[in-house]
Amino acid sequence: MCITVHYVFTYLYAMLRVSVFFKKYESEGKQIE
């Protein structure tokens, strides 16, 4: 069970980082235009 829980938390953390990265990328892209 510990391995499954660790995998879920790692996945959620990765998704959070990706969402934040895309938000920053979109904001920078709008500023460039």
XYZ file of N, CA and C in Angstrom:
99
model
N 0.838 -1.205 0.000
C 0.000 0.000 0.000
C 0.874 1.257 0.000
N 1.961 1.230 0.747
C 2.816 2.421 0.840
C 3.309 2.832 -0.548
N 3.661 1.834 -1.357
C 4.168 2.146 -2.700
C 3.068 2.812 -3.525
N 1.844 2.309 -3.417
C 0.730 2.885 -4.188
C 0.472 4.325 -3.754
N 0.446 4.563 -2.445
C 0.212 5.919 -1.932
C 1.311 6.851 -2.419
N 2.550 6.404 -2.355
C 3.672 7.236 -2.790
C 3.535 7.573 -4.273
N 3.108 6.584 -5.075
C 2.946 6.810 -6.512
C 1.855 7.836 -6.778
N 0.760 7.740 -6.030
C -0.358 8.680 -6.225
C 0.092 10.097 -5.888
N 0.779 10.269 -4.765
C 1.233 11.607 -4.371
C 2.228 12.164 -5.385
N 3.114 11.303 -5.885
C 4.087 11.745 -6.891
C 3.370 12.186 -8.158
N 2.329 11.452 -8.552
C 1.574 11.794 -9.754
C 0.852 13.122 -9.573
N 0.212 13.305 -8.425
C -0.507 14.563 -8.175
C 0.472 15.734 -8.166
N 1.650 15.536 -7.547
C 2.647 16.606 -7.485
C 3.136 16.957 -8.886
N 3.342 15.929 -9.719
C 3.796 16.172 -11.087
C 2.733 16.954 -11.861
N 1.474 16.575 -11.713
C 0.392 17.279 -12.415
C 0.329 18.732 -11.960
N 0.548 18.970 -10.667
C 0.516 20.339 -10.148
C 1.639 21.163 -10.770
N 2.834 20.595 -10.838
C 3.959 21.315 -11.430
C 3.695 21.612 -12.908
N 3.122 20.642 -13.614
C 2.838 20.830 -15.040
C 1.807 21.938 -15.228
N 0.762 21.955 -14.399
C -0.284 22.978 -14.532
C 0.304 24.366 -14.268
N 1.162 24.470 -13.254
C 1.782 25.763 -12.940
C 2.693 26.193 -14.079
N 3.445 25.234 -14.637
C 4.364 25.554 -15.730
C 3.590 26.095 -16.931
N 2.471 25.441 -17.286
C 1.702 25.891 -18.439
C 1.092 27.265 -18.182
N 0.674 27.532 -16.957
C 0.109 28.846 -16.640
C 1.166 29.921 -16.845
N 2.386 29.669 -16.373
C 3.462 30.641 -16.555
C 3.793 30.789 -18.036
N 3.812 29.663 -18.765
C 4.146 29.702 -20.183
C 3.112 30.508 -20.953
N 1.827 30.314 -20.623
C 0.770 31.049 -21.327
C 0.864 32.542 -21.015
N 1.123 32.895 -19.757
C 1.214 34.305 -19.388
C 2.397 34.955 -20.100
N 3.535 34.256 -20.180
C 4.708 34.800 -20.866
C 4.425 34.931 -22.359
N 3.735 33.945 -22.927
C 3.429 33.981 -24.356
C 2.555 35.186 -24.682
N 1.599 35.487 -23.816
C 0.726 36.638 -24.069
C 1.526 37.936 -23.974
N 2.459 37.995 -23.032
C 3.258 39.208 -22.878
C 4.142 39.421 -24.108
N 4.679 38.345 -24.667
C 5.560 38.470 -25.831
C 4.763 39.032 -27.015
N 3.536 38.523 -27.186
C 2.706 39.026 -28.282
C 2.273 40.444 -27.970
